[in-house]
Short mmCIF file of C-alpha atoms and ligand atoms in Angstrom, two decimals:
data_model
loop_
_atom_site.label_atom_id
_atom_site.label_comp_id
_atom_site.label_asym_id
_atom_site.label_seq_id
_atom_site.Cartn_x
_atom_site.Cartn_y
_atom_site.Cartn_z
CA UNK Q 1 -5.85 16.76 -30.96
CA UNK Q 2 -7.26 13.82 -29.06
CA UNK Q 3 -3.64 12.01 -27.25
CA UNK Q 4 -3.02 8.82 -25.21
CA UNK Q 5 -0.17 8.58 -22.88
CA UNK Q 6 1.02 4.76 -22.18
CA UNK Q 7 1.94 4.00 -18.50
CA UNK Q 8 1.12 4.47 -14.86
CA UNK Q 9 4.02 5.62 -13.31
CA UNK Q 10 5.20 9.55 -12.28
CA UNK Q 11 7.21 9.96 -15.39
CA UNK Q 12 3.83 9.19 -17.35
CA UNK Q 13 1.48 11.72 -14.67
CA UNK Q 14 4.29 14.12 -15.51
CA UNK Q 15 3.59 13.61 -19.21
CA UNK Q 16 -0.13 14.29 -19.03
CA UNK Q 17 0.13 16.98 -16.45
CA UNK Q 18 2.42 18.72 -19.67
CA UNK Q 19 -0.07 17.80 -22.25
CA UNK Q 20 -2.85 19.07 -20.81
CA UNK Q 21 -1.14 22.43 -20.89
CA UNK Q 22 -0.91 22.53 -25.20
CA UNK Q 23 -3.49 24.36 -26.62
CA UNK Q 24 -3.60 21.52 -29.27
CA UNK Q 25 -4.56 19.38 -26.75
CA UNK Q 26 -8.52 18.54 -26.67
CA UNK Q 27 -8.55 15.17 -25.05
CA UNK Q 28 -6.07 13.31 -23.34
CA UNK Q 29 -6.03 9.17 -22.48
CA UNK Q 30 -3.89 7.09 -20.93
CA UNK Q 31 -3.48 3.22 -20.20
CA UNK Q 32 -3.69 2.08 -17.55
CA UNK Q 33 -3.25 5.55 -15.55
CA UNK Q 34 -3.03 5.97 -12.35
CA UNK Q 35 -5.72 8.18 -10.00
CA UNK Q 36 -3.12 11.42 -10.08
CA UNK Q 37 -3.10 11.18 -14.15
CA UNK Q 38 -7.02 10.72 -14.09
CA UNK Q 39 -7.46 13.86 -12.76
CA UNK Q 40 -6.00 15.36 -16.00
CA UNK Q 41 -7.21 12.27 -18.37
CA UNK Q 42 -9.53 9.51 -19.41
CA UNK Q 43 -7.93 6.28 -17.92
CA UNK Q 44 -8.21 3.31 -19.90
CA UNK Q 45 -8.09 -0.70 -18.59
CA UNK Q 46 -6.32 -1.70 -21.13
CA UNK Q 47 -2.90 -3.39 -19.28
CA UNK Q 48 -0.15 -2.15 -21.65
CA UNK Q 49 2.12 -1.86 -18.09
CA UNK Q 50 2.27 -6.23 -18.52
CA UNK Q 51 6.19 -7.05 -18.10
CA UNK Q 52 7.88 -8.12 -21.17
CA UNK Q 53 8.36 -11.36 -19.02
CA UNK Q 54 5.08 -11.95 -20.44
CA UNK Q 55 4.79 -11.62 -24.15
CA UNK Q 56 1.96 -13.00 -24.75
CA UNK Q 57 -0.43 -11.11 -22.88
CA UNK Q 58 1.35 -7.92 -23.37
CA UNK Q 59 1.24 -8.30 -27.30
CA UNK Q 60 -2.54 -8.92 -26.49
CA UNK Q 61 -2.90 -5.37 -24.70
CA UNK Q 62 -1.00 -3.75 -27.34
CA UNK Q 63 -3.76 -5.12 -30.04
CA UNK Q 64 -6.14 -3.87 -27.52
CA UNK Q 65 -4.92 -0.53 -27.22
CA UNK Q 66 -4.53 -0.23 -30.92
CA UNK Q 67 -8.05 -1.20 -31.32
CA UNK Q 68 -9.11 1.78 -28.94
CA UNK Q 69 -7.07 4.04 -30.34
CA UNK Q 70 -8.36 3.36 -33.95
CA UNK Q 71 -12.25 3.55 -32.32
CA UNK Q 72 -11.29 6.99 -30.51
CA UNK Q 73 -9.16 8.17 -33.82
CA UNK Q 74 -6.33 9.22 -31.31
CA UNK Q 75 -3.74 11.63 -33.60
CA UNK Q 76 -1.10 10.72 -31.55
CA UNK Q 77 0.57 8.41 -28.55
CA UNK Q 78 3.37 8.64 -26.05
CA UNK Q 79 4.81 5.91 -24.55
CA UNK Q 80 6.21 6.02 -21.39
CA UNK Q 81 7.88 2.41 -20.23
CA UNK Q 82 10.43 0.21 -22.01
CA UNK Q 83 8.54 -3.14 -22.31
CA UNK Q 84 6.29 -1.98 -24.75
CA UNK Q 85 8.61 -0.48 -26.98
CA UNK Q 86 10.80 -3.53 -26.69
CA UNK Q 87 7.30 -5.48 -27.56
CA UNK Q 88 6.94 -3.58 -31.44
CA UNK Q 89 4.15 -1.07 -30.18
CA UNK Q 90 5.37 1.36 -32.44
CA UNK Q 91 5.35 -0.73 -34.75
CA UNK Q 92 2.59 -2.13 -34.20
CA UNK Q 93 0.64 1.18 -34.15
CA UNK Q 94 2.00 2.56 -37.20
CA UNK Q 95 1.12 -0.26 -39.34
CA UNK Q 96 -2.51 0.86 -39.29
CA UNK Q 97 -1.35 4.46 -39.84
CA UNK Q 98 -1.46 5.88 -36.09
CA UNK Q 99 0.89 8.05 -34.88
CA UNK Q 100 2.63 7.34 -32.05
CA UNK Q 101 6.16 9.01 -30.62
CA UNK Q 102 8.97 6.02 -29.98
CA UNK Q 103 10.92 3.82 -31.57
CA UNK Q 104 10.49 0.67 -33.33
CA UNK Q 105 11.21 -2.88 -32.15
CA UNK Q 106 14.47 -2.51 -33.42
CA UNK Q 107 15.72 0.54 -32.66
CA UNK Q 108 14.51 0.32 -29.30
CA UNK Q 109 17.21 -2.52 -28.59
CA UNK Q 110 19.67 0.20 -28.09
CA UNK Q 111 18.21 -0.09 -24.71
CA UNK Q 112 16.66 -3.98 -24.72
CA UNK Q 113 19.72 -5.52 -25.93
CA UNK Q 114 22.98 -4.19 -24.22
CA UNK Q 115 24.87 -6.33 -27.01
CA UNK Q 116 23.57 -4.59 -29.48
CA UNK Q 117 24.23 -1.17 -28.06
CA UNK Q 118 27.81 -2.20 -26.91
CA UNK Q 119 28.17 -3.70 -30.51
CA UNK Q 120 27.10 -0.51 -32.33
CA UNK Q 121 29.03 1.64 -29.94
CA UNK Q 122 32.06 0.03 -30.15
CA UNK Q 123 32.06 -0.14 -34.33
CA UNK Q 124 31.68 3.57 -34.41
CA UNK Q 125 34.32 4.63 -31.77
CA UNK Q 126 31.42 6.01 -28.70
CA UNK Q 127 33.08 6.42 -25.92
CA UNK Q 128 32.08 3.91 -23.45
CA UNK Q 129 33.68 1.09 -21.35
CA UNK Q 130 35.47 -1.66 -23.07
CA UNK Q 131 33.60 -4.85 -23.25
CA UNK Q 132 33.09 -8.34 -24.33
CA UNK Q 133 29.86 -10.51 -24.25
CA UNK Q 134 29.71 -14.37 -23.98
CA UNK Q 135 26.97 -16.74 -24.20
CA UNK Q 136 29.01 -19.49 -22.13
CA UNK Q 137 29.67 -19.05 -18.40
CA UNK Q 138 32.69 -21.01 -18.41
CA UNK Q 139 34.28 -18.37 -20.88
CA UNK Q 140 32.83 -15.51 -19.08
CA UNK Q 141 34.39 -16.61 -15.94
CA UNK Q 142 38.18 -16.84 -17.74
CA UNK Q 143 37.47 -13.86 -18.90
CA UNK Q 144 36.60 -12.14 -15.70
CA UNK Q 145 39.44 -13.98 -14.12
CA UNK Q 146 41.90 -12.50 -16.51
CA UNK Q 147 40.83 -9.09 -16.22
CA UNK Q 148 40.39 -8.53 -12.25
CA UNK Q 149 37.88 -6.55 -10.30
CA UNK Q 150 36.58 -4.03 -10.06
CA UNK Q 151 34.20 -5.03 -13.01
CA UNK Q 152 31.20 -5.02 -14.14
CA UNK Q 153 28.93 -7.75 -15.33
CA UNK Q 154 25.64 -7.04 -17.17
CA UNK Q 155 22.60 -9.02 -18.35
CA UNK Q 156 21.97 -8.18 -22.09
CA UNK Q 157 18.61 -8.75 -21.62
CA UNK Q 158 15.65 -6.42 -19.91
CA UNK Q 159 16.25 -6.61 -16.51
CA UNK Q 160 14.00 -4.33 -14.81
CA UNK Q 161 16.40 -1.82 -13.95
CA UNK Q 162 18.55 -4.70 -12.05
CA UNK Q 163 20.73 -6.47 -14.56
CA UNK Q 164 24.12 -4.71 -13.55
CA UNK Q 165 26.36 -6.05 -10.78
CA UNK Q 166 29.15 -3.46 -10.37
CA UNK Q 167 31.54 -6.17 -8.65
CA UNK Q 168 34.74 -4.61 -6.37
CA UNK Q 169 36.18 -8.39 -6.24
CA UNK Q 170 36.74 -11.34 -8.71
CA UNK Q 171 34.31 -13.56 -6.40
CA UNK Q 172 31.59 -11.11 -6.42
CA UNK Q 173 32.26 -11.14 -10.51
CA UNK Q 174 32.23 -14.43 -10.48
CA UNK Q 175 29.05 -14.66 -8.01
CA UNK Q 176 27.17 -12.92 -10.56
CA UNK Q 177 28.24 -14.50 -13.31
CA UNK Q 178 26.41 -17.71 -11.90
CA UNK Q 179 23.01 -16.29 -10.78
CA UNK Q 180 22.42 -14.58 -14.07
CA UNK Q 181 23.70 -17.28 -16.43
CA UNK Q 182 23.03 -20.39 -14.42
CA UNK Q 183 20.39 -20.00 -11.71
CA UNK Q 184 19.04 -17.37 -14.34
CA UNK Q 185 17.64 -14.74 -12.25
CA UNK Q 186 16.70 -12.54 -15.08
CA UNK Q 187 15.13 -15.36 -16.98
CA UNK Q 188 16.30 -15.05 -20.76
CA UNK Q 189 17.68 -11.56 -20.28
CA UNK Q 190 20.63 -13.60 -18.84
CA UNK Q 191 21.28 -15.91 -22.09
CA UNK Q 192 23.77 -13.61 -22.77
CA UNK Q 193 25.71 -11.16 -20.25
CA UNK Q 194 28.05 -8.30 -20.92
CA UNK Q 195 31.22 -7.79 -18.95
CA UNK Q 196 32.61 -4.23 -18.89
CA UNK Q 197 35.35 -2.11 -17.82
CA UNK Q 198 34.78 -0.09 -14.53
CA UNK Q 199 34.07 3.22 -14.92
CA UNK Q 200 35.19 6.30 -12.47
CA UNK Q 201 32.92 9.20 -12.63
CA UNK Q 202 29.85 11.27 -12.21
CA UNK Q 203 26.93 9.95 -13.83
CA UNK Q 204 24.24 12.11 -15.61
CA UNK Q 205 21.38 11.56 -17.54
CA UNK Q 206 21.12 13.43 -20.95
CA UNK Q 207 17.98 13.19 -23.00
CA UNK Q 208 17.83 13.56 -26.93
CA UNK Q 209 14.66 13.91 -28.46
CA UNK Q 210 14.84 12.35 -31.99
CA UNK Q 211 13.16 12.37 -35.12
CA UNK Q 212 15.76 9.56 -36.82
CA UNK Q 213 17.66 12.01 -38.03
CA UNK Q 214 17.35 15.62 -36.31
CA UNK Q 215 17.46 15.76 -32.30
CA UNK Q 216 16.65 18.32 -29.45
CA UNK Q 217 18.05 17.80 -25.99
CA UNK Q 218 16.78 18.43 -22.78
CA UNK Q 219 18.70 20.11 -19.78
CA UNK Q 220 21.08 17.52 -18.27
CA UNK Q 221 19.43 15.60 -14.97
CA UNK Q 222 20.77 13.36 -12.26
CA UNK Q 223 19.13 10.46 -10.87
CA UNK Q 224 19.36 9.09 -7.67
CA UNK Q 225 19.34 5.30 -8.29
CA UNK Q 226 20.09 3.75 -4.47
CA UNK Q 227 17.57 3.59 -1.54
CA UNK Q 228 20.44 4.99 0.94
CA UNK Q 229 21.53 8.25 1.47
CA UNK Q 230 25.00 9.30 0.29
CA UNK Q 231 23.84 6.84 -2.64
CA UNK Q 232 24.47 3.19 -0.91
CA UNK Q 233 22.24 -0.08 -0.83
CA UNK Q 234 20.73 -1.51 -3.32
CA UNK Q 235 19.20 -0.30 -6.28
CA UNK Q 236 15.58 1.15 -6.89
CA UNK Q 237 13.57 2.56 -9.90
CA UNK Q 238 15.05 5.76 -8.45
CA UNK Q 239 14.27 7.81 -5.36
CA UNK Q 240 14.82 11.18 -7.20
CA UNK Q 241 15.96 13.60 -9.59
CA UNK Q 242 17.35 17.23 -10.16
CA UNK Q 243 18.27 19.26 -12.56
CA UNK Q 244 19.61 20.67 -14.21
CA UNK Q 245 23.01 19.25 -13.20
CA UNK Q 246 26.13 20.96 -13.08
CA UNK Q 247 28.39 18.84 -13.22
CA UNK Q 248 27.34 18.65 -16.84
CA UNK Q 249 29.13 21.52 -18.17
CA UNK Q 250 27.87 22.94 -21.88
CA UNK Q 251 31.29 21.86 -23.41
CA UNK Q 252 30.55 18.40 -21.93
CA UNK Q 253 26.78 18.58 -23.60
CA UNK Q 254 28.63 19.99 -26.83
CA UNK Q 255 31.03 17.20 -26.28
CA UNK Q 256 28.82 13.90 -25.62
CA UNK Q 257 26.58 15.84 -28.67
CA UNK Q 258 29.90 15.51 -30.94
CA UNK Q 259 30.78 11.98 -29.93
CA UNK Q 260 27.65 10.15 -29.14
CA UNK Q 261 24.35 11.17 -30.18
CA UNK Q 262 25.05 12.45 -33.74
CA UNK Q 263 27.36 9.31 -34.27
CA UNK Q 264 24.75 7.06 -33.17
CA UNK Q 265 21.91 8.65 -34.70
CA UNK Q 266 23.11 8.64 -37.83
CA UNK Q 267 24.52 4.83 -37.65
CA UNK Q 268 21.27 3.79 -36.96
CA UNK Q 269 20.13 5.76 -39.60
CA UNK Q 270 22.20 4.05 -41.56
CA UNK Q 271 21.74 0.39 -40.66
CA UNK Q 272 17.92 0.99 -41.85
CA UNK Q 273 16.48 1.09 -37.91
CA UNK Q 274 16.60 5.23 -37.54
CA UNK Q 275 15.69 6.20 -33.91
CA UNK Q 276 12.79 8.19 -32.93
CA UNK Q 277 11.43 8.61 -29.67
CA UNK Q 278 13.63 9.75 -26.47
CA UNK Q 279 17.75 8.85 -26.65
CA UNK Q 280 18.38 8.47 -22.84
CA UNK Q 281 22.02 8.60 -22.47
CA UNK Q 282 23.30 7.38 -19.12
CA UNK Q 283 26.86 8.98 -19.16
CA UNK Q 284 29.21 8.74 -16.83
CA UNK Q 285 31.82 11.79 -16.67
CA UNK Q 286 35.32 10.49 -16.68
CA UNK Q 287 38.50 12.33 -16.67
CA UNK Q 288 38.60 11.54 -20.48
CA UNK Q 289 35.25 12.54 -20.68
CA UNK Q 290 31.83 11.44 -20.56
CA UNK Q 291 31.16 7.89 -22.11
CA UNK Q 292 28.07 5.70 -22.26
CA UNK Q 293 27.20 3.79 -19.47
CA UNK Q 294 23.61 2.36 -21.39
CA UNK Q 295 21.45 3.98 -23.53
CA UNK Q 296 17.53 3.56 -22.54
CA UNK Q 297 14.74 4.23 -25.47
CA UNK Q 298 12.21 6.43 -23.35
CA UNK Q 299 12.18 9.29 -21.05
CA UNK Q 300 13.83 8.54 -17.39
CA UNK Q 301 11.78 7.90 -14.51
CA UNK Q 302 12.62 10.26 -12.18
CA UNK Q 303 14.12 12.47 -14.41
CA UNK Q 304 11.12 13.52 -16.02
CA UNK Q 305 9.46 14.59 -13.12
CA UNK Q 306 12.21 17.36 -12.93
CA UNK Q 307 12.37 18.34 -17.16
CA UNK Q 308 9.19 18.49 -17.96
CA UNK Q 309 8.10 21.26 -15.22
CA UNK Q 310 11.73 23.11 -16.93
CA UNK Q 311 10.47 23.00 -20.48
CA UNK Q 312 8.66 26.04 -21.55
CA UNK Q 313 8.20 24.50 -25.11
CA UNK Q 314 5.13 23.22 -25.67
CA UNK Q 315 5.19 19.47 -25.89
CA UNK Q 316 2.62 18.22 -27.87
CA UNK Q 317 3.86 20.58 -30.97
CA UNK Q 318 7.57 18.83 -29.76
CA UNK Q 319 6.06 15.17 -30.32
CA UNK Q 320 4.44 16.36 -33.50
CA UNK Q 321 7.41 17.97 -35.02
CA UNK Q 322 9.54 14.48 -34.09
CA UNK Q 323 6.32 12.51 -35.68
CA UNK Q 324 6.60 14.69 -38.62
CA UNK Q 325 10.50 14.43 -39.12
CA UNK Q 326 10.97 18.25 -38.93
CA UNK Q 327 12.53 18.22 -35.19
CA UNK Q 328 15.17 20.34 -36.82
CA UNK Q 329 12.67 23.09 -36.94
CA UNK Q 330 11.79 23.00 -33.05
CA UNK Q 331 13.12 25.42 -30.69
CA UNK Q 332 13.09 23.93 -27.33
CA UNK Q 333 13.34 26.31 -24.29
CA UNK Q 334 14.14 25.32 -20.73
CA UNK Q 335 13.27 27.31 -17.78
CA UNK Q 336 16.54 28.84 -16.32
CA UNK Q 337 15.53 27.97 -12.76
CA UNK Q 338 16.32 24.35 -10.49
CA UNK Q 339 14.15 21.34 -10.14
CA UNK Q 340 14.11 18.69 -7.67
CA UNK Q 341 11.85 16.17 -7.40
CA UNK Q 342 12.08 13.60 -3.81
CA UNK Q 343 10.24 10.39 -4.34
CA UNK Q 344 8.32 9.02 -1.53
CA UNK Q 345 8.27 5.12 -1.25
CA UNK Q 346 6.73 2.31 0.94
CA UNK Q 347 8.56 0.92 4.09
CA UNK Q 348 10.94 -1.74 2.31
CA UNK Q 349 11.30 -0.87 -1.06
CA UNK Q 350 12.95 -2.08 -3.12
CA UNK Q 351 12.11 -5.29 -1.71
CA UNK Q 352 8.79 -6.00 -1.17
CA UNK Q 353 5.83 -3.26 0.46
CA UNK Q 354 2.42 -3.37 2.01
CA UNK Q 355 0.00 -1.26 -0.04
CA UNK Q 356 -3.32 0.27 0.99
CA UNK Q 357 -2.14 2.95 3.62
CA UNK Q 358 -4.25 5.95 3.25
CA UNK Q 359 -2.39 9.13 1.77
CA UNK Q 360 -3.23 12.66 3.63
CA UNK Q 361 -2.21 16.01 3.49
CA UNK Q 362 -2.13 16.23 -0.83
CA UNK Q 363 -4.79 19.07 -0.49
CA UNK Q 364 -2.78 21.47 1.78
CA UNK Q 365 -0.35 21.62 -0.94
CA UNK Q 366 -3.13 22.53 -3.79
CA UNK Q 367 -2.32 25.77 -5.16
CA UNK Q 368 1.59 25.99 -4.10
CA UNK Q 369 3.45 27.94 -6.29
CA UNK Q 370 5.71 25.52 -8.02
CA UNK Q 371 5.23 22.38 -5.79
CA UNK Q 372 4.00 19.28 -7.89
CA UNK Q 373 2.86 16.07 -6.84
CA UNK Q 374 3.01 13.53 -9.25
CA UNK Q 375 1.38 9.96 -8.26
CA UNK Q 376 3.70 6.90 -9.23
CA UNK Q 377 1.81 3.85 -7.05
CA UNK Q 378 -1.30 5.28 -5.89
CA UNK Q 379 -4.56 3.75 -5.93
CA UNK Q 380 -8.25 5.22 -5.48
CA UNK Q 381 -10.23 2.98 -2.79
CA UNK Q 382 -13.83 3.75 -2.09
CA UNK Q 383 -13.02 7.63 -2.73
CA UNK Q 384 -9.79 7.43 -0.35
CA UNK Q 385 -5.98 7.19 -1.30
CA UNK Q 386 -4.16 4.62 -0.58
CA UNK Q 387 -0.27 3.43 -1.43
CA UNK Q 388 -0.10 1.17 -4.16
CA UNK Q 389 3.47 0.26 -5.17
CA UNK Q 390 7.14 0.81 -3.74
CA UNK Q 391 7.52 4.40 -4.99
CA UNK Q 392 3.64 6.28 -4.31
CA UNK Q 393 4.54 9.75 -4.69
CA UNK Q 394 7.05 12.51 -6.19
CA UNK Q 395 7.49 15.44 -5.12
CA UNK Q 396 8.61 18.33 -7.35
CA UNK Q 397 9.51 21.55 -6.90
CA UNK Q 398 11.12 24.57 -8.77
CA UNK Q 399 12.79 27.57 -7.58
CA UNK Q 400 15.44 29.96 -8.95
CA UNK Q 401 18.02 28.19 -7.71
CA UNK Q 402 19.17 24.55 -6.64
CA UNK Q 403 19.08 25.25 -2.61
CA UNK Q 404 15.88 26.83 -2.97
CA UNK Q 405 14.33 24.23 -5.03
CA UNK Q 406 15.68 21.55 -2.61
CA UNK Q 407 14.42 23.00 0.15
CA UNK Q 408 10.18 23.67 -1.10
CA UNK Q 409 10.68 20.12 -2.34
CA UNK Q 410 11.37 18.68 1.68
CA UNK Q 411 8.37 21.49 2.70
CA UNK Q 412 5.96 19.78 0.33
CA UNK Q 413 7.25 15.93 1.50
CA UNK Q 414 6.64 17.18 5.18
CA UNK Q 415 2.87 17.64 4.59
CA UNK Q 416 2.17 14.62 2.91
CA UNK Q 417 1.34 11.90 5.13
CA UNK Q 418 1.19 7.60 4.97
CA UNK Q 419 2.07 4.85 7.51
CA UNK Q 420 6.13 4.33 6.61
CA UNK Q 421 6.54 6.74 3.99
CA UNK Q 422 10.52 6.53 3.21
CA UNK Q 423 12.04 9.29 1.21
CA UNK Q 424 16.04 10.15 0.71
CA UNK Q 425 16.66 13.25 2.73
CA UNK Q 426 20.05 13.78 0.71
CA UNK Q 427 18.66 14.57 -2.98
CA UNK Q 428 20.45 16.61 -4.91
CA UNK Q 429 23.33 16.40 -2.46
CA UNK Q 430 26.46 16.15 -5.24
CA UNK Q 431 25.44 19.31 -6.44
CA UNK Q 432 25.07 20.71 -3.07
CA UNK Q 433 28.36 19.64 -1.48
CA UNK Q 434 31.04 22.90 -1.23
CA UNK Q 435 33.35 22.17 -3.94
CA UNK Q 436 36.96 21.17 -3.09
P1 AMP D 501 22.85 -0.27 -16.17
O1 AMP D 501 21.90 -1.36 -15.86
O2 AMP D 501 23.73 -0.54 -17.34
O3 AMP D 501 22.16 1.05 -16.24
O4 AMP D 501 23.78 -0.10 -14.90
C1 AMP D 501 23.24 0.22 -13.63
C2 AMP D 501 24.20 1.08 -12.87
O5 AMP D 501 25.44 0.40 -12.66
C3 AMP D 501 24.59 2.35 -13.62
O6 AMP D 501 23.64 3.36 -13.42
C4 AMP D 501 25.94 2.67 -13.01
O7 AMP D 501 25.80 3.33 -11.79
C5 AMP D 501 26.54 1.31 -12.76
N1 AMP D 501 27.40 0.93 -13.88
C6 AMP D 501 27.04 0.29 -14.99
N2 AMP D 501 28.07 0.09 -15.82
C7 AMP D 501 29.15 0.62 -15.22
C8 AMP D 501 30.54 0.71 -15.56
N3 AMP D 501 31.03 0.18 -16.68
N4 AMP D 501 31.35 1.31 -14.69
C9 AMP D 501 30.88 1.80 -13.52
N5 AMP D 501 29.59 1.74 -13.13
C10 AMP D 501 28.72 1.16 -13.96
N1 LIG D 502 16.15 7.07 -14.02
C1 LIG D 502 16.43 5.75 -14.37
C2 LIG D 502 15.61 5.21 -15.43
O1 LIG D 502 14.62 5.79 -15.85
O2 LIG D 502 15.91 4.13 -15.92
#
């Protein structure tokens, strides 16, 4: 089977490095790439990583890519990233008979319209925080006024990770309220915003891997979304990932099974836009239980860094099997052991980095027993390695246990080498701490 990944990042290097391990596997592509993934793959130019901010060009890429995939009579793509699921490259693919693992254009706005997924959530009872959404900021404002902080205001819209002020005071609400709906920080994402219910908890990430109407999950994984240890400051793509989590109990799983995924599976079903591709659920685990804090339409970035390494299953057959609507008849089988994977970022992310530091020490850790580096923003200059992006490199390890995966995770960050390599020191940490 001749397969092309789409994306650049670690969660897509991660896919590849899984792929390459199918025996039904012959060939592997991916676009763009990145020089980690073309160690395993063909990279091809074709810019399918353009932001949604840009439809134009991106739809132009996707025609490209469909073009090359017809040529090279690829059985079957992957895509890693958001925007071009929220751009129709499924469906876009599958009109000239490819097969390709997502969903559509309109399934995917579970995750690239939050109205949508509120909307659908709340007419089928998932649990998840109460919410209204308003297209005028004067109304929004009454609104937030009347119901106090803490609070949480959203742009419904794509917002690269950033759209969601959690807001401990009415100002800070309110403050929000005005850059996303009248200085319009977010662009169009911020037409329309959400405002939501605070919600107390731990937050997991729980993957379902759907076929529209069967599903298969993946161990539960927590992210680590903030730059800051003890998980303060601002926001990032995520600085790392472990799993799989306990704080996710099987009755939770069996739980958030019962009253999310199989309710909203089949509703979509129903309304004519069934899901395939990966159901990320971000939950967060209240005292009445975990409820939806978003849905995303792909596999989690870092999270996948840490599941894939888990999953004994052999992925390509799991793609198929979704591709072929027989997910049902899948097995999927997780590694009973720990993963942690510690991303390594560029002095000042999330705001903006330097690139082109050279990378050393990757070749004393050839070889280690479960230690994998996965490239996120690398780039190949005249032979050397060089930084590339906020996040360059994760760092994953397994071992039989959490603490032990933890720890040949920090060995293997210790050897790598750039100028003002960053990395979270604390990873893992809620599962770590003694329990009260
Ligand atoms: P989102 O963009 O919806 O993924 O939100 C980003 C982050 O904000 C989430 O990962 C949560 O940590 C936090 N968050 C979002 N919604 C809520 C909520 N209703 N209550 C508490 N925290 C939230
Ligand atoms: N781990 C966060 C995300 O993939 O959106």
């Amino acid at each position: 089977m001749k397969v092309l990944v789409v994306g650049k990042g670690g969660r897509e290097h991660t896919l590849v490095w899984k792929l390459a391990q199918s025996p039904q596997v012959a060939r592997l592509y991916a676009a763009p790439g990145n020089p980690g993934i073309a160690a395993l793959a063909e990279c091809v130019d074709i810019r399918v990583d353009t932001p949604i901010t840009q439809p134009e060009k991106l739809r132009a890429e996707i025609l490209r890519l469909r073009d090359f995939a017809l040529a090279q009579h690829i059985d079957l793509t992957i895509v890693g990233p958001d925007d071009p699921l929220a751009a129709g490259i499924v469906d876009c693919f599958r009109e000239k008979g490819l097969k390709i693992f997502g969903p559509t254009q309109a399934a995917a706005r579970l995750e690239s319209s939050k109205a949508f997924a509120k909307d659908l959530m709340a007419s089928i009872g998932v649990p998840t925080a109460t919410h209204r959404t308003f297209t005028h900021s004067a109304e929004a404002a009454a609104y937030v006024r009347a119901q106090g902080a803490p609070i949480v205001v959203k742009a419904s819209g794509l917002a690269a990770g950033k759209g969601a002020v959690v807001a401990r005071t009415e100002e800070e609400a309110l403050e929000a309220l005005a850059q996303i709906m009248e200085q319009r920080i977010f662009g169009s994402s911020g037409a329309e915003v959400v405002i939501e219910e605070f919600m107390e908890g731990e937050e997991v990430s729980l993957f379902a891997l759907c076929d529209g109407e069967h599903y298969q999950l993946l161990a539960p994984a927590q992210d680590h979304k903030a730059i800051g240890e003890g998980d303060t400051g601002p926001n990032t793509g995520g600085m790392g990932a472990y799993a799989p989590t306990p704080a996710m109990t099987p009755e939770l799983v069996a739980q958030a099974e019962k009253r999310i995924i199989r309710p909203v599976l089949a509703e979509m079903k129903k309304s004519g836009c069934p899901f395939e591709g990966v159901l990320y659920c971000g939950l967060m685990l209240t005292a009445q239980g975990p409820k939806v804090v978003e849905f995303n339409a792909r596999f989690g970035d870092p999270e996948t860094q840490v599941l894939l390494p888990l999953l004994k299953t052999d992925l390509a057959e799991v793609f198929l099997a979704a591709c072929e609507h027989r997910l049902d008849q899948v097995r999927i089988e997780m590694s009973p052991q720990a993963a942690v994977c510690v991303a390594l970022a560029s002095a000042g992310y999330p705001g903006p980095v330097k690139n082109s530091f050279e990378i050393t020490g990757l070749e004393s850790l050839d070889g280690k027993e479960e230690l994998l580096v996965f490239h996120a923003g690398t780039a190949l200059v005249e032979g050397r390695l060089v930084t590339a992006g906020g996040r360059v490199l994760n760092i994953t390890a397994l071992a039989d246990d959490l603490p032990g995966a933890v720890a040949r995770a920090y060995e293997g960050v210790g050897r790598v080498h750039f100028e003002g390599a960053y990395c979270r020191r604390d990873i893992a940490h809620r599962a770590l701490r003694p329990k009260k």
